[in-house]
Every structure is written in C-alpha cells, then in structure tokens.
Amino acid sequence: FYAFMLLAPLLGWLYLSAKDESITWFLLPMPASAPVSEVLAEFSEETHEVLGLSVYLFIVIHALAGL
C-alpha cells in the first residue's frame, strides 16, 4: 500500500513532464523529470490511473472485510 502512495505522485509528475506541462509543489516549480515524449506520457497516464483505481479497490475490499 505504501508503494502505491509513493508511485502515484511520481507517475503523475512523470506524466506532466512528458506532456511538457509545468507542475508546482507547494508553490515551488518542479523541474521536469522526463523528456517530452507522447509514448511515455500515455504509459505514465495509464499506469497512474490504474494505480489510483487499484487503491480505491483496495480500500473498498478492506472496508468490506471489516464488516
């Protein structure tokens, strides 16, 4: 679960960098973490979304197990 919490923001940063969009973190501009690449942007976006959905699924399964 902690790996999900680390990977999701990193994949989002990778996605925005690959799309050549700026990102700020607490009002600080972040440097690009990857070169501009449409293929990398698509891969990181899909991975970011699947990871996010799997976290939601994990939370639902965890809550149902507690019932």
JSON list of N, CA and C in Angstrom, two decimals:
[
{"chain": "A", "resi": 1, "resn": "PHE", "atom": "N", "xyz": [0.82, -1.20, 0.00]},
{"chain": "A", "resi": 1, "resn": "PHE", "atom": "CA", "xyz": [0.00, 0.00, 0.00]},
{"chain": "A", "resi": 1, "resn": "PHE", "atom": "C", "xyz": [0.86, 1.26, 0.00]},
{"chain": "A", "resi": 2, "resn": "TYR", "atom": "N", "xyz": [1.97, 1.23, 0.75]},
{"chain": "A", "resi": 2, "resn": "TYR", "atom": "CA", "xyz": [2.84, 2.40, 0.79]},
{"chain": "A", "resi": 2, "resn": "TYR", "atom": "C", "xyz": [3.53, 2.63, -0.55]},
{"chain": "A", "resi": 3, "resn": "ALA", "atom": "N", "xyz": [3.77, 1.56, -1.28]},
{"chain": "A", "resi": 3, "resn": "ALA", "atom": "CA", "xyz": [4.35, 1.71, -2.61]},
{"chain": "A", "resi": 3, "resn": "ALA", "atom": "C", "xyz": [3.39, 2.47, -3.53]},
{"chain": "A", "resi": 4, "resn": "PHE", "atom": "N", "xyz": [2.08, 2.19, -3.39]},
{"chain": "A", "resi": 4, "resn": "PHE", "atom": "CA", "xyz": [1.09, 2.92, -4.18]},
{"chain": "A", "resi": 4, "resn": "PHE", "atom": "C", "xyz": [1.14, 4.41, -3.87]},
{"chain": "A", "resi": 5, "resn": "MET", "atom": "N", "xyz": [1.27, 4.71, -2.58]},
{"chain": "A", "resi": 5, "resn": "MET", "atom": "CA", "xyz": [1.28, 6.12, -2.17]},
{"chain": "A", "resi": 5, "resn": "MET", "atom": "C", "xyz": [2.52, 6.85, -2.67]},
{"chain": "A", "resi": 6, "resn": "LEU", "atom": "N", "xyz": [3.61, 6.13, -2.87]},
{"chain": "A", "resi": 6, "resn": "LEU", "atom": "CA", "xyz": [4.82, 6.75, -3.42]},
{"chain": "A", "resi": 6, "resn": "LEU", "atom": "C", "xyz": [4.79, 6.82, -4.94]},
{"chain": "A", "resi": 7, "resn": "LEU", "atom": "N", "xyz": [4.30, 5.77, -5.57]},
{"chain": "A", "resi": 7, "resn": "LEU", "atom": "CA", "xyz": [4.33, 5.70, -7.03]},
{"chain": "A", "resi": 7, "resn": "LEU", "atom": "C", "xyz": [3.32, 6.62, -7.70]},
{"chain": "A", "resi": 8, "resn": "ALA", "atom": "N", "xyz": [2.15, 6.79, -7.12]},
{"chain": "A", "resi": 8, "resn": "ALA", "atom": "CA", "xyz": [1.11, 7.60, -7.77]},
{"chain": "A", "resi": 8, "resn": "ALA", "atom": "C", "xyz": [1.57, 9.04, -8.04]},
{"chain": "A", "resi": 9, "resn": "PRO", "atom": "N", "xyz": [2.09, 9.77, -7.05]},
{"chain": "A", "resi": 9, "resn": "PRO", "atom": "CA", "xyz": [2.54, 11.13, -7.35]},
{"chain": "A", "resi": 9, "resn": "PRO", "atom": "C", "xyz": [3.74, 11.17, -8.31]},
{"chain": "A", "resi": 10, "resn": "LEU", "atom": "N", "xyz": [4.62, 10.18, -8.19]},
{"chain": "A", "resi": 10, "resn": "LEU", "atom": "CA", "xyz": [5.77, 10.15, -9.09]},
{"chain": "A", "resi": 10, "resn": "LEU", "atom": "C", "xyz": [5.34, 9.91, -10.53]},
{"chain": "A", "resi": 11, "resn": "LEU", "atom": "N", "xyz": [4.36, 9.03, -10.72]},
{"chain": "A", "resi": 11, "resn": "LEU", "atom": "CA", "xyz": [3.86, 8.80, -12.07]},
{"chain": "A", "resi": 11, "resn": "LEU", "atom": "C", "xyz": [3.12, 10.03, -12.61]},
{"chain": "A", "resi": 12, "resn": "GLY", "atom": "N", "xyz": [2.42, 10.74, -11.74]},
{"chain": "A", "resi": 12, "resn": "GLY", "atom": "CA", "xyz": [1.77, 11.98, -12.16]},
{"chain": "A", "resi": 12, "resn": "GLY", "atom": "C", "xyz": [2.79, 13.03, -12.58]},
{"chain": "A", "resi": 13, "resn": "TRP", "atom": "N", "xyz": [3.87, 13.13, -11.85]},
{"chain": "A", "resi": 13, "resn": "TRP", "atom": "CA", "xyz": [4.95, 14.06, -12.19]},
{"chain": "A", "resi": 13, "resn": "TRP", "atom": "C", "xyz": [5.60, 13.65, -13.51]},
{"chain": "A", "resi": 14, "resn": "LEU", "atom": "N", "xyz": [5.81, 12.36, -13.68]},
{"chain": "A", "resi": 14, "resn": "LEU", "atom": "CA", "xyz": [6.38, 11.85, -14.92]},
{"chain": "A", "resi": 14, "resn": "LEU", "atom": "C", "xyz": [5.46, 12.15, -16.10]},
{"chain": "A", "resi": 15, "resn": "TYR", "atom": "N", "xyz": [4.17, 11.97, -15.90]},
{"chain": "A", "resi": 15, "resn": "TYR", "atom": "CA", "xyz": [3.19, 12.25, -16.95]},
{"chain": "A", "resi": 15, "resn": "TYR", "atom": "C", "xyz": [3.22, 13.72, -17.36]},
{"chain": "A", "resi": 16, "resn": "LEU", "atom": "N", "xyz": [3.17, 14.60, -16.38]},
{"chain": "A", "resi": 16, "resn": "LEU", "atom": "CA", "xyz": [3.16, 16.04, -16.68]},
{"chain": "A", "resi": 16, "resn": "LEU", "atom": "C", "xyz": [4.47, 16.47, -17.34]},
{"chain": "A", "resi": 17, "resn": "SER", "atom": "N", "xyz": [5.57, 15.89, -16.92]},
{"chain": "A", "resi": 17, "resn": "SER", "atom": "CA", "xyz": [6.86, 16.22, -17.55]},
{"chain": "A", "resi": 17, "resn": "SER", "atom": "C", "xyz": [6.90, 15.74, -18.99]},
{"chain": "A", "resi": 18, "resn": "ALA", "atom": "N", "xyz": [6.39, 14.55, -19.24]},
{"chain": "A", "resi": 18, "resn": "ALA", "atom": "CA", "xyz": [6.39, 14.01, -20.60]},
{"chain": "A", "resi": 18, "resn": "ALA", "atom": "C", "xyz": [5.44, 14.77, -21.51]},
{"chain": "A", "resi": 19, "resn": "LYS", "atom": "N", "xyz": [4.41, 15.39, -20.95]},
{"chain": "A", "resi": 19, "resn": "LYS", "atom": "CA", "xyz": [3.48, 16.21, -21.72]},
{"chain": "A", "resi": 19, "resn": "LYS", "atom": "C", "xyz": [3.96, 17.66, -21.85]},
{"chain": "A", "resi": 20, "resn": "ASP", "atom": "N", "xyz": [5.11, 17.97, -21.26]},
{"chain": "A", "resi": 20, "resn": "ASP", "atom": "CA", "xyz": [5.70, 19.31, -21.26]},
{"chain": "A", "resi": 20, "resn": "ASP", "atom": "C", "xyz": [4.79, 20.34, -20.59]},
{"chain": "A", "resi": 21, "resn": "GLU", "atom": "N", "xyz": [4.20, 19.92, -19.47]},
{"chain": "A", "resi": 21, "resn": "GLU", "atom": "CA", "xyz": [3.38, 20.83, -18.67]},
{"chain": "A", "resi": 21, "resn": "GLU", "atom": "C", "xyz": [4.11, 21.12, -17.37]},
{"chain": "A", "resi": 22, "resn": "SER", "atom": "N", "xyz": [3.94, 22.32, -16.87]},
{"chain": "A", "resi": 22, "resn": "SER", "atom": "CA", "xyz": [4.63, 22.69, -15.64]},
{"chain": "A", "resi": 22, "resn": "SER", "atom": "C", "xyz": [3.86, 22.14, -14.44]},
{"chain": "A", "resi": 23, "resn": "ILE", "atom": "N", "xyz": [4.58, 21.92, -13.37]},
{"chain": "A", "resi": 23, "resn": "ILE", "atom": "CA", "xyz": [3.97, 21.43, -12.13]},
{"chain": "A", "resi": 23, "resn": "ILE", "atom": "C", "xyz": [4.59, 22.18, -10.97]},
{"chain": "A", "resi": 24, "resn": "THR", "atom": "N", "xyz": [3.75, 22.53, -10.01]},
{"chain": "A", "resi": 24, "resn": "THR", "atom": "CA", "xyz": [4.24, 23.20, -8.82]},
{"chain": "A", "resi": 24, "resn": "THR", "atom": "C", "xyz": [3.91, 22.34, -7.61]},
{"chain": "A", "resi": 25, "resn": "TRP", "atom": "N", "xyz": [4.75, 22.42, -6.61]},
{"chain": "A", "resi": 25, "resn": "TRP", "atom": "CA", "xyz": [4.56, 21.69, -5.37]},
{"chain": "A", "resi": 25, "resn": "TRP", "atom": "C", "xyz": [4.73, 22.69, -4.24]},
{"chain": "A", "resi": 26, "resn": "PHE", "atom": "N", "xyz": [3.65, 22.98, -3.55]},
{"chain": "A", "resi": 26, "resn": "PHE", "atom": "CA", "xyz": [3.63, 24.00, -2.51]},
{"chain": "A", "resi": 26, "resn": "PHE", "atom": "C", "xyz": [4.19, 25.32, -3.04]},
{"chain": "A", "resi": 27, "resn": "LEU", "atom": "N", "xyz": [3.72, 25.72, -4.20]},
{"chain": "A", "resi": 27, "resn": "LEU", "atom": "CA", "xyz": [4.08, 26.96, -4.89]},
{"chain": "A", "resi": 27, "resn": "LEU", "atom": "C", "xyz": [5.51, 26.99, -5.41]},
{"chain": "A", "resi": 28, "resn": "LEU", "atom": "N", "xyz": [6.21, 25.86, -5.35]},
{"chain": "A", "resi": 28, "resn": "LEU", "atom": "CA", "xyz": [7.57, 25.78, -5.89]},
{"chain": "A", "resi": 28, "resn": "LEU", "atom": "C", "xyz": [7.54, 25.07, -7.24]},
{"chain": "A", "resi": 29, "resn": "PRO", "atom": "N", "xyz": [8.13, 25.67, -8.26]},
{"chain": "A", "resi": 29, "resn": "PRO", "atom": "CA", "xyz": [8.15, 24.98, -9.56]},
{"chain": "A", "resi": 29, "resn": "PRO", "atom": "C", "xyz": [9.07, 23.76, -9.51]},
{"chain": "A", "resi": 30, "resn": "MET", "atom": "N", "xyz": [8.59, 22.67, -10.05]},
{"chain": "A", "resi": 30, "resn": "MET", "atom": "CA", "xyz": [9.36, 21.43, -10.06]},
{"chain": "A", "resi": 30, "resn": "MET", "atom": "C", "xyz": [10.05, 21.27, -11.42]},
{"chain": "A", "resi": 31, "resn": "PRO", "atom": "N", "xyz": [11.26, 20.76, -11.44]},
{"chain": "A", "resi": 31, "resn": "PRO", "atom": "CA", "xyz": [11.93, 20.52, -12.72]},
{"chain": "A", "resi": 31, "resn": "PRO", "atom": "C", "xyz": [11.30, 19.33, -13.43]},
{"chain": "A", "resi": 32, "resn": "ALA", "atom": "N", "xyz": [11.50, 19.26, -14.72]},
{"chain": "A", "resi": 32, "resn": "ALA", "atom": "CA", "xyz": [10.98, 18.13, -15.50]},
{"chain": "A", "resi": 32, "resn": "ALA", "atom": "C", "xyz": [11.71, 16.86, -15.09]},
{"chain": "A", "resi": 33, "resn": "SER", "atom": "N", "xyz": [10.96, 15.78, -14.95]},
{"chain": "A", "resi": 33, "resn": "SER", "atom": "CA", "xyz": [11.56, 14.52, -14.55]},
{"chain": "A", "resi": 33, "resn": "SER", "atom": "C", "xyz": [11.79, 13.59, -15.73]},
{"chain": "A", "resi": 34, "resn": "ALA", "atom": "N", "xyz": [11.33, 14.00, -16.92]},
{"chain": "A", "resi": 34, "resn": "ALA", "atom": "CA", "xyz": [11.49, 13.16, -18.11]},
{"chain": "A", "resi": 34, "resn": "ALA", "atom": "C", "xyz": [11.48, 14.04, -19.35]},
{"chain": "A", "resi": 35, "resn": "PRO", "atom": "N", "xyz": [12.03, 13.55, -20.43]},
{"chain": "A", "resi": 35, "resn": "PRO", "atom": "CA", "xyz": [11.96, 14.31, -21.68]},
{"chain": "A", "resi": 35, "resn": "PRO", "atom": "C", "xyz": [10.53, 14.28, -22.25]},
{"chain": "A", "resi": 36, "resn": "VAL", "atom": "N", "xyz": [10.23, 15.21, -23.12]},
{"chain": "A", "resi": 36, "resn": "VAL", "atom": "CA", "xyz": [8.91, 15.25, -23.74]},
{"chain": "A", "resi": 36, "resn": "VAL", "atom": "C", "xyz": [8.77, 14.04, -24.66]},
{"chain": "A", "resi": 37, "resn": "SER", "atom": "N", "xyz": [7.74, 13.25, -24.40]},
{"chain": "A", "resi": 37, "resn": "SER", "atom": "CA", "xyz": [7.52, 12.03, -25.17]},
{"chain": "A", "resi": 37, "resn": "SER", "atom": "C", "xyz": [6.05, 11.64, -25.07]},
{"chain": "A", "resi": 38, "resn": "GLU", "atom": "N", "xyz": [5.39, 11.52, -26.21]},
{"chain": "A", "resi": 38, "resn": "GLU", "atom": "CA", "xyz": [3.98, 11.15, -26.21]},
{"chain": "A", "resi": 38, "resn": "GLU", "atom": "C", "xyz": [3.79, 9.71, -25.71]},
{"chain": "A", "resi": 39, "resn": "VAL", "atom": "N", "xyz": [4.69, 8.82, -26.08]},
{"chain": "A", "resi": 39, "resn": "VAL", "atom": "CA", "xyz": [4.59, 7.42, -25.66]},
{"chain": "A", "resi": 39, "resn": "VAL", "atom": "C", "xyz": [4.74, 7.32, -24.14]},
{"chain": "A", "resi": 40, "resn": "LEU", "atom": "N", "xyz": [5.73, 8.00, -23.60]},
{"chain": "A", "resi": 40, "resn": "LEU", "atom": "CA", "xyz": [5.94, 7.99, -22.15]},
{"chain": "A", "resi": 40, "resn": "LEU", "atom": "C", "xyz": [4.77, 8.63, -21.42]},
{"chain": "A", "resi": 41, "resn": "ALA", "atom": "N", "xyz": [4.22, 9.68, -22.00]},
{"chain": "A", "resi": 41, "resn": "ALA", "atom": "CA", "xyz": [3.07, 10.35, -21.38]},
{"chain": "A", "resi": 41, "resn": "ALA", "atom": "C", "xyz": [1.86, 9.42, -21.31]},
{"chain": "A", "resi": 42, "resn": "GLU", "atom": "N", "xyz": [1.59, 8.71, -22.41]},
{"chain": "A", "resi": 42, "resn": "GLU", "atom": "CA", "xyz": [0.46, 7.78, -22.41]},
{"chain": "A", "resi": 42, "resn": "GLU", "atom": "C", "xyz": [0.67, 6.65, -21.42]},
{"chain": "A", "resi": 43, "resn": "PHE", "atom": "N", "xyz": [1.88, 6.08, -21.40]},
{"chain": "A", "resi": 43, "resn": "PHE", "atom": "CA", "xyz": [2.16, 4.99, -20.48]},
{"chain": "A", "resi": 43, "resn": "PHE", "atom": "C", "xyz": [2.03, 5.44, -19.02]},
{"chain": "A", "resi": 44, "resn": "SER", "atom": "N", "xyz": [2.62, 6.57, -18.69]},
{"chain": "A", "resi": 44, "resn": "SER", "atom": "CA", "xyz": [2.57, 7.03, -17.30]},
{"chain": "A", "resi": 44, "resn": "SER", "atom": "C", "xyz": [1.16, 7.44, -16.89]},
{"chain": "A", "resi": 45, "resn": "GLU", "atom": "N", "xyz": [0.38, 7.99, -17.83]},
{"chain": "A", "resi": 45, "resn": "GLU", "atom": "CA", "xyz": [-1.01, 8.35, -17.51]},
{"chain": "A", "resi": 45, "resn": "GLU", "atom": "C", "xyz": [-1.84, 7.10, -17.23]},
{"chain": "A", "resi": 46, "resn": "GLU", "atom": "N", "xyz": [-1.73, 6.10, -18.08]},
{"chain": "A", "resi": 46, "resn": "GLU", "atom": "CA", "xyz": [-2.48, 4.87, -17.87]},
{"chain": "A", "resi": 46, "resn": "GLU", "atom": "C", "xyz": [-2.06, 4.17, -16.58]},
{"chain": "A", "resi": 47, "resn": "THR", "atom": "N", "xyz": [-0.78, 4.12, -16.32]},
{"chain": "A", "resi": 47, "resn": "THR", "atom": "CA", "xyz": [-0.28, 3.48, -15.11]},
{"chain": "A", "resi": 47, "resn": "THR", "atom": "C", "xyz": [-0.75, 4.24, -13.87]},
{"chain": "A", "resi": 48, "resn": "HIS", "atom": "N", "xyz": [-0.74, 5.56, -13.94]},
{"chain": "A", "resi": 48, "resn": "HIS", "atom": "CA", "xyz": [-1.20, 6.41, -12.85]},
{"chain": "A", "resi": 48, "resn": "HIS", "atom": "C", "xyz": [-2.68, 6.14, -12.56]},
{"chain": "A", "resi": 49, "resn": "GLU", "atom": "N", "xyz": [-3.49, 6.04, -13.62]},
{"chain": "A", "resi": 49, "resn": "GLU", "atom": "CA", "xyz": [-4.92, 5.81, -13.44]},
{"chain": "A", "resi": 49, "resn": "GLU", "atom": "C", "xyz": [-5.21, 4.41, -12.89]},
{"chain": "A", "resi": 50, "resn": "VAL", "atom": "N", "xyz": [-4.53, 3.41, -13.42]},
{"chain": "A", "resi": 50, "resn": "VAL", "atom": "CA", "xyz": [-4.73, 2.04, -12.93]},
{"chain": "A", "resi": 50, "resn": "VAL", "atom": "C", "xyz": [-4.30, 1.93, -11.47]},
{"chain": "A", "resi": 51, "resn": "LEU", "atom": "N", "xyz": [-3.22, 2.56, -11.13]},
{"chain": "A", "resi": 51, "resn": "LEU", "atom": "CA", "xyz": [-2.74, 2.55, -9.75]},
{"chain": "A", "resi": 51, "resn": "LEU", "atom": "C", "xyz": [-3.77, 3.23, -8.83]},
{"chain": "A", "resi": 52, "resn": "GLY", "atom": "N", "xyz": [-4.31, 4.36, -9.26]},
{"chain": "A", "resi": 52, "resn": "GLY", "atom": "CA", "xyz": [-5.31, 5.05, -8.45]},
{"chain": "A", "resi": 52, "resn": "GLY", "atom": "C", "xyz": [-6.57, 4.22, -8.27]},
{"chain": "A", "resi": 53, "resn": "LEU", "atom": "N", "xyz": [-7.03, 3.59, -9.33]},
{"chain": "A", "resi": 53, "resn": "LEU", "atom": "CA", "xyz": [-8.22, 2.75, -9.23]},
{"chain": "A", "resi": 53, "resn": "LEU", "atom": "C", "xyz": [-7.98, 1.52, -8.35]},
{"chain": "A", "resi": 54, "resn": "SER", "atom": "N", "xyz": [-6.78, 0.97, -8.41]},
{"chain": "A", "resi": 54, "resn": "SER", "atom": "CA", "xyz": [-6.49, -0.19, -7.58]},
{"chain": "A", "resi": 54, "resn": "SER", "atom": "C", "xyz": [-6.43, 0.21, -6.10]},
{"chain": "A", "resi": 55, "resn": "VAL", "atom": "N", "xyz": [-6.02, 1.43, -5.81]},
{"chain": "A", "resi": 55, "resn": "VAL", "atom": "CA", "xyz": [-6.04, 1.90, -4.41]},
{"chain": "A", "resi": 55, "resn": "VAL", "atom": "C", "xyz": [-7.48, 2.01, -3.93]},
{"chain": "A", "resi": 56, "resn": "TYR", "atom": "N", "xyz": [-8.37, 2.55, -4.77]},
{"chain": "A", "resi": 56, "resn": "TYR", "atom": "CA", "xyz": [-9.79, 2.61, -4.40]},
{"chain": "A", "resi": 56, "resn": "TYR", "atom": "C", "xyz": [-10.35, 1.21, -4.17]},
{"chain": "A", "resi": 57, "resn": "LEU", "atom": "N", "xyz": [-10.01, 0.28, -5.04]},
{"chain": "A", "resi": 57, "resn": "LEU", "atom": "CA", "xyz": [-10.48, -1.09, -4.88]},
{"chain": "A", "resi": 57, "resn": "LEU", "atom": "C", "xyz": [-9.94, -1.70, -3.59]},
{"chain": "A", "resi": 58, "resn": "PHE", "atom": "N", "xyz": [-8.70, -1.45, -3.29]},
{"chain": "A", "resi": 58, "resn": "PHE", "atom": "CA", "xyz": [-8.10, -1.94, -2.05]},
{"chain": "A", "resi": 58, "resn": "PHE", "atom": "C", "xyz": [-8.84, -1.39, -0.83]},
{"chain": "A", "resi": 59, "resn": "ILE", "atom": "N", "xyz": [-9.20, -0.12, -0.88]},
{"chain": "A", "resi": 59, "resn": "ILE", "atom": "CA", "xyz": [-9.92, 0.50, 0.25]},
{"chain": "A", "resi": 59, "resn": "ILE", "atom": "C", "xyz": [-11.30, -0.13, 0.42]},
{"chain": "A", "resi": 60, "resn": "VAL", "atom": "N", "xyz": [-11.99, -0.35, -0.69]},
{"chain": "A", "resi": 60, "resn": "VAL", "atom": "CA", "xyz": [-13.32, -0.97, -0.63]},
{"chain": "A", "resi": 60, "resn": "VAL", "atom": "C", "xyz": [-13.23, -2.39, -0.08]},
{"chain": "A", "resi": 61, "resn": "ILE", "atom": "N", "xyz": [-12.28, -3.16, -0.57]},
{"chain": "A", "resi": 61, "resn": "ILE", "atom": "CA", "xyz": [-12.12, -4.54, -0.08]},
{"chain": "A", "resi": 61, "resn": "ILE", "atom": "C", "xyz": [-11.75, -4.53, 1.40]},
{"chain": "A", "resi": 62, "resn": "HIS", "atom": "N", "xyz": [-10.92, -3.62, 1.80]},
{"chain": "A", "resi": 62, "resn": "HIS", "atom": "CA", "xyz": [-10.52, -3.51, 3.21]},
{"chain": "A", "resi": 62, "resn": "HIS", "atom": "C", "xyz": [-11.73, -3.17, 4.08]},
{"chain": "A", "resi": 63, "resn": "ALA", "atom": "N", "xyz": [-12.56, -2.23, 3.62]},
{"chain": "A", "resi": 63, "resn": "ALA", "atom": "CA", "xyz": [-13.76, -1.85, 4.39]},
{"chain": "A", "resi": 63, "resn": "ALA", "atom": "C", "xyz": [-14.76, -3.01, 4.46]},
{"chain": "A", "resi": 64, "resn": "LEU", "atom": "N", "xyz": [-14.92, -3.72, 3.35]},
{"chain": "A", "resi": 64, "resn": "LEU", "atom": "CA", "xyz": [-15.85, -4.85, 3.35]},
{"chain": "A", "resi": 64, "resn": "LEU", "atom": "C", "xyz": [-15.35, -5.98, 4.23]},
{"chain": "A", "resi": 65, "resn": "ALA", "atom": "N", "xyz": [-14.07, -6.17, 4.32]},
{"chain": "A", "resi": 65, "resn": "ALA", "atom": "CA", "xyz": [-13.51, -7.20, 5.18]},
{"chain": "A", "resi": 65, "resn": "ALA", "atom": "C", "xyz": [-13.75, -6.89, 6.66]},
{"chain": "A", "resi": 66, "resn": "GLY", "atom": "N", "xyz": [-13.88, -5.62, 6.96]},
{"chain": "A", "resi": 66, "resn": "GLY", "atom": "CA", "xyz": [-14.11, -5.23, 8.34]},
{"chain": "A", "resi": 66, "resn": "GLY", "atom": "C", "xyz": [-15.56, -5.38, 8.79]},
{"chain": "A", "resi": 67, "resn": "LEU", "atom": "N", "xyz": [-16.44, -5.63, 7.84]},
{"chain": "A", "resi": 67, "resn": "LEU", "atom": "CA", "xyz": [-17.87, -5.76, 8.20]},
{"chain": "A", "resi": 67, "resn": "LEU", "atom": "C", "xyz": [-18.22, -7.12, 8.70]}
]
